[in-house]
Tab-separated table of C-alpha atoms in Angstrom:
chain	number	residue	atom	x	y	z
A	1	MET	CA	-0.146	-0.133	-0.322
A	2	HIS	CA	2.690	2.523	0.858
A	3	VAL	CA	4.468	1.543	-2.088
A	4	ALA	CA	1.067	1.856	-4.354
A	5	ILE	CA	0.803	5.352	-2.588
A	6	THR	CA	4.165	6.707	-3.425
A	7	LEU	CA	3.982	5.563	-7.062
A	8	LEU	CA	0.943	7.215	-7.723
A	9	THR	CA	2.077	10.507	-6.100
A	10	ILE	CA	4.749	10.214	-8.517
A	11	LEU	CA	2.683	9.543	-11.541
A	12	ALA	CA	0.783	12.302	-10.420
A	13	SER	CA	3.040	14.680	-10.483
A	14	PHE	CA	3.969	14.161	-13.799
A	15	LYS	CA	0.472	14.927	-14.916
A	16	TRP	CA	-0.383	17.643	-12.628
A	17	GLY	CA	2.723	19.169	-11.062
A	18	ASP	CA	4.032	22.466	-12.204
A	19	TRP	CA	7.556	21.165	-13.452
A	20	LYS	CA	8.508	24.687	-15.180
A	21	ASN	CA	8.517	25.964	-11.700
A	22	TRP	CA	9.236	23.558	-9.281
A	23	ARG	CA	12.155	25.586	-7.723
A	24	GLU	CA	9.509	27.825	-6.001
A	25	TYR	CA	8.278	25.080	-4.227
A	26	HIS	CA	11.413	23.137	-3.211
A	27	ALA	CA	12.281	24.812	0.057
A	28	SER	CA	8.465	23.966	1.109
A	29	MET	CA	9.272	20.506	-0.054
A	30	LEU	CA	12.479	20.465	2.018
A	31	PHE	CA	10.459	21.743	5.019
A	32	ILE	CA	7.778	18.893	5.238
A	33	SER	CA	10.876	16.315	4.662
A	34	THR	CA	12.850	17.739	7.518
A	35	GLY	CA	9.709	18.176	9.596
A	36	GLY	CA	8.753	14.506	8.940
A	37	LEU	CA	12.191	13.060	9.705
A	38	LEU	CA	12.697	15.390	12.689
A	39	TYR	CA	9.510	14.506	14.236
A	40	GLU	CA	10.801	10.692	13.849
A	41	TYR	CA	14.258	11.631	15.404
A	42	ILE	CA	12.789	13.532	18.450
A	43	VAL	CA	9.615	11.186	18.977
A	44	LYS	CA	11.714	7.922	18.165
A	45	GLU	CA	9.554	4.604	19.458
A	46	ASP	CA	6.668	7.318	21.185
A	47	THR	CA	5.481	8.196	17.966
A	48	LEU	CA	2.071	9.131	17.944
A	49	TRP	CA	0.971	6.696	14.623
A	50	LYS	CA	3.175	3.672	13.234
A	51	PHE	CA	3.134	2.709	9.971
A	52	HIS	CA	3.604	-1.165	8.998
A	53	PRO	CA	5.316	-2.208	6.221
A	54	ASP	CA	3.682	-3.592	2.755
A	55	PHE	CA	6.706	-6.257	2.469
A	56	PHE	CA	10.494	-6.314	3.311
A	57	TYR	CA	11.097	-3.210	5.174
A	58	GLY	CA	10.104	-1.623	8.559
A	59	HIS	CA	8.470	1.455	9.491
A	60	GLU	CA	11.912	3.473	9.755
A	61	MET	CA	11.854	2.551	5.954
A	62	VAL	CA	8.602	3.584	5.282
A	63	VAL	CA	9.100	6.960	6.924
A	64	ILE	CA	12.039	7.584	5.153
A	65	ILE	CA	10.182	6.993	1.691
A	66	TYR	CA	7.294	9.232	3.112
A	67	ALA	CA	9.776	11.776	4.151
A	68	LEU	CA	12.116	12.049	1.102
A	69	ILE	CA	9.747	10.785	-1.292
A	70	THR	CA	5.817	10.881	-0.713
A	71	MET	CA	5.520	14.103	0.826
A	72	PRO	CA	7.670	16.277	-0.866
A	73	ILE	CA	6.059	15.403	-4.037
A	74	SER	CA	2.650	15.793	-2.629
A	75	VAL	CA	3.638	19.325	-1.108
A	76	PHE	CA	4.857	20.129	-5.080
A	77	LEU	CA	1.548	19.006	-6.052
A	78	PHE	CA	-0.449	21.219	-3.618
A	79	LEU	CA	1.890	24.444	-4.408
A	80	SER	CA	1.205	23.624	-8.431
A	81	HIS	CA	-2.375	24.820	-8.278
A	82	PHE	CA	-2.302	26.832	-4.714
A	83	PRO	CA	-5.355	29.494	-5.124
A	84	SER	CA	-4.081	33.107	-5.437
A	85	SER	CA	-7.780	34.105	-4.267
A	86	TRP	CA	-8.145	34.053	-0.552
A	87	SER	CA	-11.509	32.844	-1.046
A	88	LYS	CA	-10.724	29.745	-2.802
A	89	ARG	CA	-7.747	29.128	-0.480
A	90	ILE	CA	-9.768	27.367	2.458
A	91	PRO	CA	-11.885	25.349	0.231
A	92	TYR	CA	-8.494	23.959	-1.630
A	93	ILE	CA	-6.642	23.464	1.871
A	94	VAL	CA	-9.944	20.927	2.846
A	95	ILE	CA	-9.926	19.315	-0.304
A	96	TRP	CA	-6.325	18.573	-0.027
A	97	SER	CA	-6.978	17.302	3.576
A	98	VAL	CA	-9.932	15.042	2.705
A	99	VAL	CA	-7.625	13.395	0.132
A	100	TYR	CA	-5.357	12.892	2.485
A	101	ILE	CA	-7.748	11.547	5.631
A	102	ILE	CA	-9.320	8.976	2.520
A	103	VAL	CA	-5.656	7.775	2.036
A	104	GLU	CA	-5.143	7.243	5.664
A	105	LEU	CA	-8.461	5.677	6.097
A	106	ILE	CA	-6.987	3.216	3.555
A	107	LEU	CA	-4.237	2.642	5.188
A	108	TYR	CA	-5.833	2.091	8.639
A	109	ILE	CA	-8.493	-0.198	7.171
A	110	THR	CA	-5.660	-2.338	5.619
A	111	GLY	CA	-3.595	-2.525	8.806
A	112	ARG	CA	-0.856	-0.128	7.638
A	113	ILE	CA	-0.942	2.421	10.239
A	114	SER	CA	-1.821	2.091	13.920
A	115	TYR	CA	-2.164	4.895	16.270
A	116	GLN	CA	-0.765	5.367	19.431
A	117	ASN	CA	-0.258	7.461	22.815
A	118	GLY	CA	-3.522	8.536	22.515
A	119	TRP	CA	-3.893	9.788	19.005
A	120	LYS	CA	-7.328	8.672	17.476
A	121	PHE	CA	-7.608	8.571	13.402
A	122	GLU	CA	-10.123	11.526	14.236
A	123	TYR	CA	-6.915	13.690	15.017
A	124	SER	CA	-5.619	13.249	11.616
A	125	PHE	CA	-8.162	15.411	9.505
A	126	ILE	CA	-7.432	18.585	12.047
A	127	PHE	CA	-3.650	17.426	11.594
A	128	ASP	CA	-3.812	17.572	7.911
A	129	LEU	CA	-5.663	20.919	7.799
A	130	VAL	CA	-2.911	22.236	9.819
A	131	MET	CA	-0.430	20.646	8.076
A	132	PHE	CA	-1.281	22.422	4.645
A	133	SER	CA	-2.153	25.635	6.055
A	134	VAL	CA	1.477	25.772	7.805
A	135	ILE	CA	2.574	24.488	4.534
A	136	ALA	CA	0.828	27.415	2.616
A	137	LEU	CA	2.161	29.964	4.854
A	138	HIS	CA	5.618	28.365	4.301
A	139	GLN	CA	5.911	29.113	1.021
A	140	GLN	CA	4.516	33.082	1.568
A	141	LYS	CA	6.223	33.493	4.861
A	142	PRO	CA	8.876	30.819	5.996
A	143	GLY	CA	9.926	32.144	9.493
A	144	ARG	CA	6.679	32.521	10.469
A	145	ALA	CA	6.018	28.889	9.312
A	146	TYR	CA	8.762	27.501	11.158
A	147	LEU	CA	7.857	29.718	14.646
A	148	LEU	CA	4.349	27.891	14.081
A	149	SER	CA	5.390	24.499	13.642
A	150	ILE	CA	7.461	24.813	16.467
A	151	ILE	CA	4.764	25.998	18.557
A	152	ILE	CA	2.770	23.159	17.233
A	153	ILE	CA	5.152	20.324	17.890
A	154	THR	CA	5.444	21.543	21.517
A	155	ILE	CA	1.161	21.351	21.973
A	156	LEU	CA	1.098	18.359	20.702
A	157	ILE	CA	4.270	16.852	22.583
A	158	ASN	CA	2.819	17.895	25.655
A	159	LEU	CA	-0.989	17.441	25.041
A	160	PHE	CA	0.164	13.788	24.063
A	161	LYS	CA	2.965	13.418	26.923
A	162	ILE	CA	5.493	12.290	24.518
A	163	PRO	CA	9.129	12.205	26.049
A	164	PHE	CA	11.054	14.764	24.124
A	165	LYS	CA	14.153	12.904	23.580
A	166	PHE	CA	17.706	13.383	21.521
């Protein structure tokens, strides 16, 4: 399932991605990669969700695939068509969040993701809304997005009582 999601994301990028302007989105693509890898490093085995592998690799390899391929390409697709009109931005973020939650539901039903440390499937939609909003903010005002991310991460670590490890 994880491999299929990654392959479909790559194929979608060839069809709908704004490859002529990919450099405009590059910093936000790195932002999501760094955030995903940093999250895994900080929380170690106390993650809020855990990926279960499809074939021959473990949770860590799934995380690397998502952090280095799937998520950056998703951000590229998301930003490739991000509306300039404020009235269209919120529905656009909601649509992307719905797509993400549907994919997560499929992962949950097929046993490819599980939740721990108090996280529930229902929280994921709110997380997706916030994530896409922060990505959009990062594209325009990266400093504010970094500050907001630190605040959100701190709240999540405290709310779910995740041991902060280095």
